Coordinates of C-alpha atoms in Angstrom, one line a residue:
M1 CA 2.1 -13.6 3.7
S2 CA 4.0 -13.8 7.1
G3 CA 4.1 -11.3 10.0
K4 CA 1.6 -8.5 10.7
K5 CA 1.3 -5.9 8.0
S6 CA -0.9 -2.9 7.1
G7 CA -1.8 -0.9 4.1
I8 CA -3.9 1.8 2.7
L9 CA -6.8 1.7 0.2
L10 CA -6.7 4.5 -2.3
P11 CA -7.9 4.2 -6.0
I12 CA -5.6 5.4 -8.7
F13 CA -8.3 7.8 -9.9
S14 CA -8.3 9.6 -6.5
L15 CA -4.7 10.6 -6.7
P16 CA -4.0 14.4 -7.1
S17 CA -3.4 15.6 -10.6
K18 CA -3.9 18.7 -12.7
Y19 CA -5.6 16.7 -15.5
S20 CA -8.9 16.0 -13.6
I21 CA -8.2 12.4 -12.6
G22 CA -5.4 10.5 -10.9
S23 CA -2.7 8.9 -13.1
L24 CA 0.3 6.7 -13.2
G25 CA 2.6 9.6 -13.0
K26 CA 4.5 11.6 -10.4
S27 CA 1.7 11.7 -7.8
A28 CA 1.5 7.9 -7.8
Y29 CA 5.2 7.6 -7.1
K30 CA 4.9 10.2 -4.4
F31 CA 2.0 8.1 -2.8
V32 CA 4.3 5.1 -2.9
D33 CA 7.0 7.1 -1.0
F34 CA 4.3 8.3 1.4
L35 CA 3.3 4.6 2.1
K36 CA 6.9 3.7 2.7
E37 CA 7.4 6.7 5.1
C38 CA 4.2 5.7 7.0
G39 CA 5.6 2.1 7.5
Q40 CA 3.0 0.5 5.2
S41 CA 3.3 -2.7 3.2
Y42 CA 0.3 -2.6 0.9
W43 CA -1.4 -0.2 -1.5
Q44 CA -4.9 -1.4 -2.3
V45 CA -6.2 0.0 -5.6
L46 CA -9.6 -0.7 -7.2
P47 CA -10.0 -2.4 -10.6
L48 CA -7.8 -0.6 -13.2
N49 CA -10.1 -1.4 -16.1
P50 CA -11.6 1.3 -18.4
T51 CA -15.0 2.7 -17.4
I52 CA -18.0 3.6 -19.5
F53 CA -21.5 4.8 -18.5
G54 CA -21.9 5.1 -14.8
D55 CA -18.1 5.4 -14.4
S56 CA -17.8 2.2 -12.3
P57 CA -14.6 0.1 -12.7
Y58 CA -16.8 -2.9 -11.9
Q59 CA -18.8 -2.5 -15.2
S60 CA -16.0 -2.2 -17.8
P61 CA -15.8 -2.7 -21.5
S62 CA -12.9 -5.1 -20.9
A63 CA -11.7 -7.5 -18.1
F64 CA -8.1 -7.2 -19.5
A65 CA -7.6 -3.6 -20.7
G66 CA -6.2 -0.8 -18.5
N67 CA -8.0 2.5 -18.1
H68 CA -6.6 4.9 -20.7
Y69 CA -7.7 7.9 -18.4
F70 CA -4.8 6.8 -16.1
I71 CA -2.1 7.3 -18.7
D72 CA 0.0 10.1 -17.4
I73 CA 0.0 13.2 -19.7
D74 CA 3.3 14.6 -18.4
M75 CA 5.0 11.3 -19.3
L76 CA 3.7 11.6 -22.8
V77 CA 5.2 15.1 -22.9
K78 CA 8.5 13.8 -21.6
D79 CA 8.5 11.1 -24.3
G80 CA 8.1 13.8 -27.0
L81 CA 4.6 12.7 -28.0
L82 CA 2.9 15.9 -26.9
D83 CA 4.0 19.5 -26.6
K84 CA 3.9 20.8 -23.0
D85 CA 1.9 23.9 -23.7
Y86 CA -0.6 22.1 -25.9
A87 CA -1.1 19.3 -23.2
E88 CA -1.5 21.8 -20.4
G89 CA -4.4 23.4 -22.3
F90 CA -6.3 20.2 -21.2
A91 CA -5.6 20.6 -17.5
K92 CA -8.6 21.0 -15.3
E93 CA -8.5 21.8 -11.7
S94 CA -11.5 20.2 -10.1
E95 CA -12.4 18.9 -6.6
R96 CA -14.2 15.9 -8.0
I97 CA -13.5 13.8 -11.1
D98 CA -15.4 15.2 -14.1
Y99 CA -15.9 12.1 -16.3
G100 CA -18.0 14.0 -18.8
Y101 CA -15.0 16.3 -19.5
L102 CA -12.6 13.3 -19.7
F103 CA -14.9 11.6 -22.2
E104 CA -14.9 14.7 -24.4
S105 CA -11.3 15.6 -24.2
R106 CA -9.0 12.7 -23.2
L107 CA -9.3 10.5 -26.3
F108 CA -8.7 13.6 -28.4
L109 CA -5.4 14.3 -26.5
L110 CA -4.3 10.6 -26.6
K111 CA -5.0 10.6 -30.4
K112 CA -2.8 13.7 -30.7
A113 CA 0.0 11.8 -28.9
F114 CA -0.5 8.7 -31.2
E115 CA 0.2 10.9 -34.3
R116 CA 3.8 11.1 -33.2
F117 CA 4.1 7.5 -32.0
D118 CA 6.4 5.1 -33.8
I119 CA 4.4 2.0 -34.4
N120 CA 7.5 0.1 -35.5
K121 CA 9.0 0.3 -32.0
K122 CA 10.3 -3.2 -31.1
D123 CA 8.7 -3.3 -27.6
Y124 CA 5.4 -2.0 -29.0
I125 CA 5.4 -4.9 -31.5
E126 CA 6.3 -7.3 -28.8
F127 CA 3.5 -6.0 -26.5
K128 CA 0.9 -6.5 -29.3
E129 CA 2.2 -10.0 -29.9
Q130 CA 2.2 -11.0 -26.2
N131 CA -1.3 -9.7 -25.6
K132 CA -2.9 -10.7 -28.9
F133 CA -5.4 -13.0 -27.3
W134 CA -7.4 -10.1 -25.8
L135 CA -5.9 -7.0 -27.3
D136 CA -7.1 -7.4 -30.9
D137 CA -10.7 -8.1 -29.8
Y138 CA -10.6 -5.1 -27.5
A139 CA -9.2 -2.8 -30.1
L140 CA -11.7 -3.9 -32.7
F141 CA -14.6 -3.7 -30.1
M142 CA -13.6 -0.1 -29.1
S143 CA -13.2 0.9 -32.8
I144 CA -16.6 -0.3 -33.8
K145 CA -18.2 1.1 -30.7
E146 CA -16.7 4.6 -31.4
Y147 CA -17.9 4.4 -35.0
N148 CA -21.4 3.5 -33.8
N149 CA -21.6 6.5 -31.4
N150 CA -20.7 4.3 -28.4
S151 CA -23.9 2.3 -28.7
E152 CA -24.1 -1.1 -27.0
W153 CA -22.8 -3.9 -29.3
S154 CA -26.2 -5.6 -29.3
E155 CA -27.4 -2.7 -31.4
W156 CA -24.7 -2.9 -34.1
A157 CA -25.2 -4.1 -37.7
D158 CA -25.4 -7.9 -38.0
D159 CA -21.9 -8.4 -39.5
E160 CA -20.4 -6.5 -36.5
K161 CA -22.7 -7.9 -33.8
Y162 CA -22.3 -11.5 -34.9
R163 CA -18.6 -11.1 -35.9
K164 CA -19.4 -12.5 -39.4
N165 CA -16.1 -11.7 -41.1
I166 CA -13.4 -10.6 -38.6
P167 CA -10.5 -10.2 -41.1
A168 CA -12.8 -7.8 -43.2
L169 CA -13.7 -5.9 -40.0
C170 CA -10.0 -5.6 -39.0
R171 CA -9.2 -4.2 -42.5
K172 CA -12.1 -1.7 -42.2
Y173 CA -11.0 -0.4 -38.7
V174 CA -7.2 -0.9 -39.0
G175 CA -6.3 2.7 -38.2
S176 CA -8.6 3.0 -35.2
M177 CA -7.4 -0.4 -33.9
E178 CA -3.8 0.7 -34.0
F179 CA -4.7 3.7 -31.8
W180 CA -6.4 1.4 -29.2
H181 CA -3.3 -0.9 -29.2
F182 CA -1.2 2.2 -28.6
A183 CA -3.4 3.3 -25.6
Q184 CA -3.0 -0.1 -24.0
Y185 CA 0.7 -0.2 -24.6
E186 CA 1.1 3.2 -22.9
F187 CA -1.0 2.2 -19.9
Y188 CA 0.9 -1.1 -19.4
A189 CA 4.3 0.4 -19.9
Q190 CA 3.6 3.2 -17.4
Y191 CA 2.0 0.9 -15.0
A192 CA 4.9 -1.6 -15.1
K193 CA 7.3 1.1 -14.1
L194 CA 5.1 2.2 -11.2
K195 CA 4.7 -1.4 -9.9
K196 CA 8.4 -2.0 -10.2
Y197 CA 9.0 1.2 -8.1
A198 CA 6.4 0.2 -5.5
N199 CA 7.9 -3.3 -5.1
S200 CA 11.4 -1.8 -4.8
K201 CA 10.1 0.2 -1.8
G202 CA 8.7 -2.9 -0.2
I203 CA 5.1 -2.0 -1.2
E204 CA 2.9 -4.7 -2.6
I205 CA -0.2 -3.8 -4.7
I206 CA -3.5 -5.4 -3.9
G207 CA -5.8 -5.3 -6.9
D208 CA -9.5 -6.0 -7.4
M209 CA -11.0 -8.5 -9.8
P210 CA -14.8 -8.2 -10.3
I211 CA -16.4 -11.6 -10.5
Y212 CA -18.6 -10.7 -13.4
V213 CA -18.0 -8.7 -16.7
A214 CA -20.3 -6.1 -18.2
Y215 CA -22.6 -7.3 -21.0
D216 CA -21.5 -4.4 -23.1
S217 CA -17.9 -5.6 -23.2
A218 CA -15.3 -7.0 -25.6
D219 CA -15.3 -10.1 -23.3
V220 CA -18.9 -11.0 -24.0
W221 CA -18.9 -9.8 -27.7
S222 CA -15.8 -11.8 -28.6
N223 CA -16.6 -15.0 -26.6
P224 CA -20.4 -15.2 -26.4
D225 CA -20.1 -19.0 -25.8
N226 CA -18.8 -18.3 -22.3
Y227 CA -22.1 -16.8 -21.2
L228 CA -25.8 -17.9 -21.0
L229 CA -27.2 -16.0 -24.0
D230 CA -30.1 -16.7 -26.4
E231 CA -29.9 -16.9 -30.2
K232 CA -30.0 -13.1 -30.4
L233 CA -27.0 -13.0 -28.0
S234 CA -29.1 -11.4 -25.2
P235 CA -28.6 -12.6 -21.7
T236 CA -31.3 -15.1 -20.5
L237 CA -30.4 -14.5 -16.8
V238 CA -28.5 -11.6 -15.2
A239 CA -26.6 -11.2 -11.9
G240 CA -27.4 -9.4 -8.7
V241 CA -27.8 -9.8 -5.0
P242 CA -31.1 -10.0 -3.1
P243 CA -32.4 -7.3 -0.7
D244 CA -29.9 -6.6 2.1
L245 CA -28.6 -3.9 4.4
F246 CA -27.4 -1.8 1.5
S247 CA -30.7 -1.9 -0.5
E248 CA -34.3 -3.0 0.1
D249 CA -34.7 -3.9 -3.6
G250 CA -31.5 -5.8 -3.7
Q251 CA -28.9 -4.9 -6.3
L252 CA -29.6 -5.6 -9.9
W253 CA -26.2 -5.6 -11.5
G254 CA -27.4 -6.8 -14.9
N255 CA -24.2 -8.7 -15.8
P256 CA -24.6 -11.9 -17.9
I257 CA -24.1 -15.2 -16.2
Y258 CA -21.1 -17.5 -17.1
D259 CA -21.8 -20.8 -18.8
W260 CA -19.8 -22.7 -16.1
K261 CA -20.3 -26.1 -17.7
K262 CA -18.6 -24.8 -20.9
M263 CA -15.9 -23.1 -18.9
K264 CA -15.2 -26.3 -17.0
K265 CA -14.7 -28.2 -20.2
D266 CA -11.8 -25.9 -21.4
K267 CA -10.3 -25.9 -17.9
F268 CA -11.4 -22.3 -17.2
A269 CA -9.0 -21.0 -19.9
W270 CA -10.5 -17.5 -20.0
W271 CA -10.3 -17.1 -16.2
V272 CA -6.7 -18.4 -16.2
E273 CA -5.7 -15.9 -18.8
R274 CA -7.6 -13.1 -16.9
L275 CA -5.6 -13.9 -13.7
K276 CA -2.3 -14.1 -15.6
V277 CA -2.9 -10.6 -16.9
G278 CA -4.1 -9.6 -13.4
Y279 CA -0.7 -10.7 -11.9
K280 CA 1.1 -8.4 -14.3
L281 CA -0.7 -5.5 -12.5
Y282 CA -1.0 -6.8 -8.9
D283 CA 0.9 -8.7 -6.3
V284 CA -2.3 -9.9 -4.6
I285 CA -5.8 -10.1 -6.1
R286 CA -9.0 -9.6 -4.2
I287 CA -11.7 -11.6 -6.0
D288 CA -14.9 -9.6 -5.6
H289 CA -18.1 -11.4 -4.7
F290 CA -16.3 -14.6 -3.8
R291 CA -19.6 -16.1 -2.6
G292 CA -20.6 -16.3 -6.2
F293 CA -18.3 -19.3 -6.6
A294 CA -20.3 -21.2 -3.9
G295 CA -23.7 -20.1 -5.0
Y296 CA -24.9 -17.2 -7.1
Y297 CA -28.1 -15.2 -7.4
V298 CA -29.8 -14.8 -10.8
V299 CA -32.7 -12.7 -12.0
E300 CA -34.6 -13.1 -15.2
K301 CA -33.7 -10.5 -17.8
G302 CA -36.4 -7.8 -17.9
E303 CA -36.9 -7.6 -14.1
K304 CA -36.7 -4.0 -12.8
T305 CA -35.3 -5.0 -9.3
A306 CA -33.5 -7.9 -7.8
K307 CA -36.4 -8.8 -5.5
K308 CA -37.5 -11.8 -7.6
G309 CA -34.6 -14.1 -8.2
E310 CA -33.1 -17.5 -7.2
W311 CA -29.8 -18.9 -5.9
L312 CA -28.0 -21.4 -8.2
K313 CA -25.2 -23.7 -7.1
G314 CA -21.8 -22.3 -7.9
V315 CA -18.8 -24.0 -9.6
G316 CA -17.1 -24.6 -6.2
I317 CA -13.7 -25.9 -5.4
T318 CA -13.2 -27.4 -9.0
F319 CA -12.5 -23.9 -10.2
F320 CA -9.9 -23.1 -7.5
D321 CA -8.2 -26.6 -7.9
E322 CA -7.7 -25.8 -11.6
L323 CA -6.3 -22.3 -10.8
N324 CA -3.9 -23.8 -8.3
K325 CA -2.6 -26.2 -10.9
Q326 CA -2.1 -23.5 -13.5
L327 CA -1.1 -20.6 -11.2
P328 CA 0.4 -22.3 -8.1
D329 CA 1.7 -19.2 -6.4
A330 CA -1.4 -17.0 -6.9
K331 CA -2.0 -14.8 -3.8
I332 CA -5.8 -14.3 -3.5
I333 CA -8.1 -12.5 -1.0
A334 CA -11.7 -13.6 -1.0
E335 CA -14.2 -10.8 -0.7
D336 CA -16.6 -12.9 1.4
L337 CA -19.1 -10.2 2.4
G338 CA -22.8 -10.2 2.0
V339 CA -25.1 -13.2 2.7
I340 CA -22.6 -15.8 4.0
T341 CA -24.0 -19.3 4.1
P342 CA -22.3 -22.5 5.3
D343 CA -21.4 -23.5 1.7
V344 CA -19.4 -20.2 1.3
R345 CA -17.6 -20.8 4.6
R346 CA -16.7 -24.4 3.5
L347 CA -15.4 -23.2 0.2
L348 CA -13.3 -20.5 1.8
K349 CA -11.9 -23.0 4.2
K350 CA -11.0 -25.4 1.4
T351 CA -9.2 -22.7 -0.6
G352 CA -7.3 -21.5 2.4
Y353 CA -7.7 -17.9 1.2
P354 CA -8.0 -15.1 3.7
G355 CA -11.5 -13.5 3.9
M356 CA -12.5 -10.0 4.8
K357 CA -13.7 -8.6 8.1
V358 CA -15.3 -5.1 8.0
L359 CA -15.5 -3.4 11.4
Q360 CA -18.3 -1.0 10.4
F361 CA -20.5 -4.1 10.1
A362 CA -19.8 -5.2 13.7
F363 CA -21.9 -2.9 15.8
G364 CA -25.5 -3.7 14.7
D365 CA -25.4 -7.0 16.6
K366 CA -23.6 -7.8 19.9
D367 CA -22.9 -11.3 18.5
S368 CA -21.6 -10.2 15.1
D369 CA -18.9 -12.2 13.4
Y370 CA -17.2 -8.9 12.7
L371 CA -16.7 -7.9 16.3
P372 CA -13.0 -7.9 17.1
K373 CA -13.4 -10.6 19.8
N374 CA -15.0 -12.9 17.2
I375 CA -12.1 -12.5 14.7
K376 CA -10.5 -15.8 15.8
S377 CA -8.2 -16.5 12.9
S378 CA -5.2 -14.5 11.7
N379 CA -5.9 -15.6 8.1
C380 CA -8.1 -12.6 7.2
I381 CA -7.9 -9.0 6.2
V382 CA -9.5 -6.4 8.6
Y383 CA -10.9 -3.2 7.2
T384 CA -12.6 -0.3 8.9
G385 CA -14.7 0.0 5.8
T386 CA -14.4 -0.7 2.0
H387 CA -14.9 1.4 -1.1
D388 CA -18.7 0.6 -0.8
N389 CA -19.0 1.8 2.8
M390 CA -19.4 5.3 4.2
T391 CA -16.2 6.8 5.5
T392 CA -15.8 6.0 9.2
A393 CA -16.4 9.7 10.1
Q394 CA -19.7 9.7 8.2
W395 CA -20.7 6.3 9.6
I396 CA -20.1 7.4 13.2
D397 CA -22.4 10.4 12.6
E398 CA -25.2 8.2 11.2
I399 CA -25.3 5.1 13.3
S400 CA -28.0 4.5 15.9
D401 CA -27.6 5.2 19.6
S402 CA -27.4 1.5 20.4
E403 CA -24.6 1.0 17.8
K404 CA -22.8 4.0 19.4
E405 CA -23.1 2.4 22.8
L406 CA -21.7 -0.9 21.6
F407 CA -18.9 1.0 19.8
K408 CA -17.9 2.7 23.0
K409 CA -18.0 -0.6 24.9
V410 CA -15.9 -2.4 22.3
C411 CA -13.5 0.3 21.3
K412 CA -13.0 1.9 24.7
P413 CA -11.9 5.3 23.2
K414 CA -8.8 6.6 24.8
K415 CA -8.4 10.2 26.1
G416 CA -8.0 12.7 23.2
E417 CA -8.7 10.0 20.6
T418 CA -11.2 10.6 17.8
P419 CA -13.7 7.8 16.9
C420 CA -11.9 7.2 13.6
E421 CA -8.6 6.7 15.5
S422 CA -10.4 4.3 18.0
L423 CA -11.7 2.1 15.2
I424 CA -8.3 2.1 13.4
R425 CA -6.6 1.2 16.6
V426 CA -9.0 -1.6 17.3
A427 CA -8.5 -2.9 13.7
M428 CA -4.8 -3.0 14.2
S429 CA -5.1 -4.9 17.5
T430 CA -7.2 -7.8 16.1
K431 CA -5.6 -11.2 15.4
A432 CA -5.6 -10.4 11.7
E433 CA -2.3 -10.6 9.9
R434 CA -3.4 -7.8 7.5
V435 CA -5.2 -4.6 8.1
I436 CA -6.2 -2.2 5.3
I437 CA -7.5 1.3 6.1
P438 CA -9.2 3.5 3.5
M439 CA -7.2 6.8 3.1
A440 CA -10.4 8.8 3.9
D441 CA -10.4 7.2 7.4
Y442 CA -6.9 8.4 8.2
L443 CA -7.9 11.9 6.9
E444 CA -11.1 11.6 9.0
I445 CA -13.3 13.2 6.3
G446 CA -17.0 12.7 6.0
E447 CA -19.4 12.0 3.2
E448 CA -17.3 13.9 0.6
G449 CA -14.7 11.1 0.9
R450 CA -17.0 8.3 0.1
I451 CA -16.0 6.4 -3.0
N452 CA -19.2 4.5 -3.9
A453 CA -22.7 4.1 -2.5
P454 CA -24.1 0.9 -4.0
S455 CA -27.3 1.0 -6.0
T456 CA -27.1 4.7 -6.5
T457 CA -26.0 6.8 -9.5
G458 CA -24.5 10.3 -9.4
D459 CA -21.4 11.2 -7.5
N460 CA -19.8 7.7 -7.2
W461 CA -16.1 7.1 -8.1
T462 CA -15.3 10.8 -8.1
W463 CA -13.5 11.4 -4.8
R464 CA -10.1 13.1 -5.1
L465 CA -7.3 13.3 -2.6
D466 CA -6.3 16.9 -1.7
S467 CA -2.8 17.6 -3.1
K468 CA -1.7 18.8 0.3
Y469 CA -2.4 15.5 2.1
N470 CA 1.2 14.6 2.8
T471 CA 1.9 16.3 6.1
A472 CA 4.3 15.3 8.9
K473 CA 1.3 15.2 11.2
L474 CA -0.6 12.7 9.1
R475 CA 2.5 10.5 8.6
E476 CA 3.1 10.4 12.3
K477 CA -0.5 9.5 13.0
I478 CA -0.5 6.6 10.5
K479 CA 2.8 5.3 11.8
R480 CA 1.6 5.5 15.4
L481 CA -1.7 3.7 14.7
S482 CA -0.2 1.0 12.5
Q483 CA 2.8 0.2 14.6
R484 CA 0.5 -1.6 17.1

């Protein structure tokens, strides 16, 4: 990672599309062209995993699978798997993503495409073989889940819950499993073409890897030994973070906790495989909640908030030493936000990974580590905000008078410059080698452009980019601000 570079954060799901959610089709290629024209080097996307209840890509039924909602319908039409008129009957123009509609209609449409698909295709057979170690479990998990009205796996019949006779289950669900194999094949095939195109234009893709997996996932169901579960396969402890600026109750994520001792014995095999698959999708991986490797917060199962919990010592540098042995060229960004203690700083230093600096966090305290003058190292990534923050336009409206004062003092807004432009300019002029700006901040949109408000349910993960975003004026503005 040499020389100063900048990029834009925009999730795949936010891309314009007539099918209610962004996809790996034409609008993704157009966004790559847009990035190139604006002089950018990175496209940061959020996790690409499938979503279930709550629609969060950070609570997925699989750490390996791709989101089948992102499969481009027009490409399936082009491949002869769907008739154009039939497919377009499923189009839905909507300002926000309608996950309810997608849940009802998208699988039906993909199953229609699967009816015409040749399961004897050579590259399909190769794909299944190469990804067998996660794909078969995922396909079986999703098949049983669908058969059980999408109930959590802990509620399934004992033979399914405890995986008593896998060959018999595979025979029972063989047709459905083949469909789920097909959906993953289409996702990975379409994605590989998009990534190749982005890389050919000099754009690297930054991906996101949540530290934890969802309890209701193929990962936990198929490898319960990797987690701290009781004899009924229920979590004994769950993950979260204590009360902070985002939430006075803390955040109770509810994810099961890894059995790090067991994982250490097999040289973190599951993690290594997870990262290998991650590098098929991304050039750089941002590991979410990096501080969890130094020390992690646990809450006893059954607690309603994260107020009562304790910190446990993390796996530390042992984990990253093993990763370096097995994946020596891995490019990693550490999401080192939240309660940062000396042990986290030491671990970050030992790994040598760049951490994150979020400028929206800078103005509550005149000595903040996030103030531009306190960003002393170039080995970090500067953001105005992340997918969990307000957009900068909304943030400016809502901060206190004292924060506004400090903002003016630090950013020294220039004549005719908007507050969003001031913050982006300041981000670009820090020592950081990398600057990533959320798309909503270049567009200067308010609350409607926010991607996620942590610890809330409702309208998260639904923001969509207006199809008319690509104007000469916007391209000029991005170029001007990032050429600093």
